[in-house]
Structures are given as C-alpha cells and as structure tokens.
Amino acid sequence: VDSVARVTDIMSEITAASNEQRVGIDQVNEAIAQMDQVTQQNAALVEEAAAAAGSLEEQAARLADVAGGFKLAASAGRPQQRVAGKAPLKLAA
C-alpha cells in the first residue's frame, strides 16, 4: 500500500510538472508570435522609410536643377543699398 501511494505521488508530481512545462511552452510560443508580428511591422516601416527616402532624393535633385538656373551676384555694376552694414545679394538669371 505504501508503494502504491508513493507511485501515486510521483505520478501527481509528473502531471504537475508537465502542466507547468505546457504553460511555459505556451508562453514562449506567444512571445515568439509577438516578436514575429513586430518584425513584420518593422520590415513594413523600413520599406516605407526607403520609399520616402527615394522620393526625397528625387525632390532634392529636382530642387537642385531648378536652383542651378539662378546665380547669386554681390553687385550687378551699380551701387546697392546697404542693410545692417552688408550689401544684399541679388539674383541674376
């Protein structure tokens, strides 16, 4: 009878340990699923940032082309009015 009770106790401990392991594995699986979701979100954000950077690069190139058509001249052969001790810059096409 004593050995039957001991086996029953051992079986109960095994059952309890198995349940704890199952709960732990479920938690690990949930954490992995959350990490996967965050990784996918980060990948989408990286794609959006890359697209925005490409668009910004194109806009900067167009702005440089437009601005390249202008020249800055400190004087155009005639005296200019001084403001705060400095000669103003004049745009010359």
PDB file of C-alpha atoms in Angstrom:
ATOM      1  CA  VAL A   1       0.000   0.000   0.000  1.00  0.00           C
ATOM      2  CA  ASP A   2       2.871   2.324   0.827  1.00  0.00           C
ATOM      3  CA  SER A   3       4.470   1.791  -2.596  1.00  0.00           C
ATOM      4  CA  VAL A   4       1.125   2.427  -4.339  1.00  0.00           C
ATOM      5  CA  ALA A   5       0.812   5.756  -2.514  1.00  0.00           C
ATOM      6  CA  ARG A   6       4.388   6.636  -3.458  1.00  0.00           C
ATOM      7  CA  VAL A   7       3.756   5.852  -7.139  1.00  0.00           C
ATOM      8  CA  THR A   8       0.557   7.912  -6.998  1.00  0.00           C
ATOM      9  CA  ASP A   9       2.509  10.854  -5.523  1.00  0.00           C
ATOM     10  CA  ILE A  10       5.188  10.549  -8.198  1.00  0.00           C
ATOM     11  CA  MET A  11       2.538  10.444 -10.936  1.00  0.00           C
ATOM     12  CA  SER A  12       0.908  13.563  -9.464  1.00  0.00           C
ATOM     13  CA  GLU A  13       4.265  15.358  -9.440  1.00  0.00           C
ATOM     14  CA  ILE A  14       4.911  14.325 -13.044  1.00  0.00           C
ATOM     15  CA  THR A  15       1.459  15.599 -14.028  1.00  0.00           C
ATOM     16  CA  ALA A  16       2.043  18.915 -12.253  1.00  0.00           C
ATOM     17  CA  ALA A  17       5.488  19.313 -13.854  1.00  0.00           C
ATOM     18  CA  SER A  18       4.050  18.502 -17.279  1.00  0.00           C
ATOM     19  CA  ASN A  19       1.354  21.148 -16.820  1.00  0.00           C
ATOM     20  CA  GLU A  20       3.972  23.727 -15.802  1.00  0.00           C
ATOM     21  CA  GLN A  21       6.021  22.878 -18.872  1.00  0.00           C
ATOM     22  CA  ARG A  22       2.954  23.181 -21.096  1.00  0.00           C
ATOM     23  CA  VAL A  23       2.164  26.621 -19.649  1.00  0.00           C
ATOM     24  CA  GLY A  24       5.796  27.680 -20.139  1.00  0.00           C
ATOM     25  CA  ILE A  25       5.841  26.440 -23.737  1.00  0.00           C
ATOM     26  CA  ASP A  26       2.575  28.285 -24.428  1.00  0.00           C
ATOM     27  CA  GLN A  27       4.146  31.492 -23.087  1.00  0.00           C
ATOM     28  CA  VAL A  28       7.236  31.002 -25.241  1.00  0.00           C
ATOM     29  CA  ASN A  29       5.061  30.409 -28.316  1.00  0.00           C
ATOM     30  CA  GLU A  30       3.074  33.565 -27.589  1.00  0.00           C
ATOM     31  CA  ALA A  31       6.275  35.595 -27.182  1.00  0.00           C
ATOM     32  CA  ILE A  32       7.631  34.233 -30.486  1.00  0.00           C
ATOM     33  CA  ALA A  33       4.373  35.121 -32.253  1.00  0.00           C
ATOM     34  CA  GLN A  34       4.557  38.674 -30.869  1.00  0.00           C
ATOM     35  CA  MET A  35       8.203  39.014 -31.937  1.00  0.00           C
ATOM     36  CA  ASP A  36       7.274  37.801 -35.415  1.00  0.00           C
ATOM     37  CA  GLN A  37       4.493  40.377 -35.635  1.00  0.00           C
ATOM     38  CA  VAL A  38       6.819  43.191 -34.512  1.00  0.00           C
ATOM     39  CA  THR A  39       9.457  42.033 -37.009  1.00  0.00           C
ATOM     40  CA  GLN A  40       6.917  42.169 -39.833  1.00  0.00           C
ATOM     41  CA  GLN A  41       5.797  45.646 -38.743  1.00  0.00           C
ATOM     42  CA  ASN A  42       9.420  46.813 -38.643  1.00  0.00           C
ATOM     43  CA  ALA A  43      10.020  45.416 -42.136  1.00  0.00           C
ATOM     44  CA  ALA A  44       6.996  47.335 -43.427  1.00  0.00           C
ATOM     45  CA  LEU A  45       8.251  50.531 -41.773  1.00  0.00           C
ATOM     46  CA  VAL A  46      11.696  50.048 -43.322  1.00  0.00           C
ATOM     47  CA  GLU A  47      10.086  49.709 -46.765  1.00  0.00           C
ATOM     48  CA  GLU A  48       8.070  52.888 -46.184  1.00  0.00           C
ATOM     49  CA  ALA A  49      11.169  54.755 -44.999  1.00  0.00           C
ATOM     50  CA  ALA A  50      13.128  53.593 -48.048  1.00  0.00           C
ATOM     51  CA  ALA A  51      10.343  54.774 -50.356  1.00  0.00           C
ATOM     52  CA  ALA A  52      10.202  58.134 -48.564  1.00  0.00           C
ATOM     53  CA  ALA A  53      13.985  58.492 -48.821  1.00  0.00           C
ATOM     54  CA  GLY A  54      13.839  57.757 -52.552  1.00  0.00           C
ATOM     55  CA  SER A  55      11.106  60.340 -53.028  1.00  0.00           C
ATOM     56  CA  LEU A  56      13.064  62.884 -51.010  1.00  0.00           C
ATOM     57  CA  GLU A  57      16.165  62.190 -53.106  1.00  0.00           C
ATOM     58  CA  GLU A  58      14.188  62.799 -56.317  1.00  0.00           C
ATOM     59  CA  GLN A  59      12.736  66.036 -54.936  1.00  0.00           C
ATOM     60  CA  ALA A  60      16.190  67.218 -53.842  1.00  0.00           C
ATOM     61  CA  ALA A  61      17.569  66.524 -57.320  1.00  0.00           C
ATOM     62  CA  ARG A  62      14.713  68.499 -58.924  1.00  0.00           C
ATOM     63  CA  LEU A  63      15.263  71.352 -56.479  1.00  0.00           C
ATOM     64  CA  ALA A  64      18.976  71.375 -57.299  1.00  0.00           C
ATOM     65  CA  ASP A  65      18.149  71.509 -61.018  1.00  0.00           C
ATOM     66  CA  VAL A  66      15.765  74.427 -60.511  1.00  0.00           C
ATOM     67  CA  ALA A  67      18.142  76.285 -58.184  1.00  0.00           C
ATOM     68  CA  GLY A  68      21.013  75.696 -60.628  1.00  0.00           C
ATOM     69  CA  GLY A  69      19.338  78.074 -63.062  1.00  0.00           C
ATOM     70  CA  PHE A  70      19.983  81.021 -60.743  1.00  0.00           C
ATOM     71  CA  LYS A  71      23.244  82.806 -59.965  1.00  0.00           C
ATOM     72  CA  LEU A  72      23.941  84.945 -56.920  1.00  0.00           C
ATOM     73  CA  ALA A  73      25.734  88.214 -57.543  1.00  0.00           C
ATOM     74  CA  ALA A  74      27.010  90.592 -54.858  1.00  0.00           C
ATOM     75  CA  SER A  75      26.693  93.513 -57.283  1.00  0.00           C
ATOM     76  CA  ALA A  76      25.432  93.999 -60.807  1.00  0.00           C
ATOM     77  CA  GLY A  77      27.529  97.033 -61.777  1.00  0.00           C
ATOM     78  CA  ARG A  78      25.530  99.576 -59.810  1.00  0.00           C
ATOM     79  CA  PRO A  79      25.596 100.553 -56.143  1.00  0.00           C
ATOM     80  CA  GLN A  80      23.148  98.725 -53.920  1.00  0.00           C
ATOM     81  CA  GLN A  81      21.530  99.861 -50.733  1.00  0.00           C
ATOM     82  CA  ARG A  82      23.252  98.539 -47.628  1.00  0.00           C
ATOM     83  CA  VAL A  83      21.189  96.830 -44.943  1.00  0.00           C
ATOM     84  CA  ALA A  84      22.699  96.379 -41.491  1.00  0.00           C
ATOM     85  CA  GLY A  85      26.190  97.002 -42.859  1.00  0.00           C
ATOM     86  CA  LYS A  86      26.037  94.308 -45.558  1.00  0.00           C
ATOM     87  CA  ALA A  87      25.393  94.521 -49.257  1.00  0.00           C
ATOM     88  CA  PRO A  88      22.300  92.456 -50.178  1.00  0.00           C
ATOM     89  CA  LEU A  89      22.657  89.578 -52.629  1.00  0.00           C
ATOM     90  CA  LYS A  90      20.934  89.936 -55.965  1.00  0.00           C
ATOM     91  CA  LEU A  91      19.531  87.094 -58.042  1.00  0.00           C
ATOM     92  CA  ALA A  92      20.662  87.204 -61.648  1.00  0.00           C
ATOM     93  CA  ALA A  93      19.186  84.838 -64.202  1.00  0.00           C
TER      94      ALA A  93
END
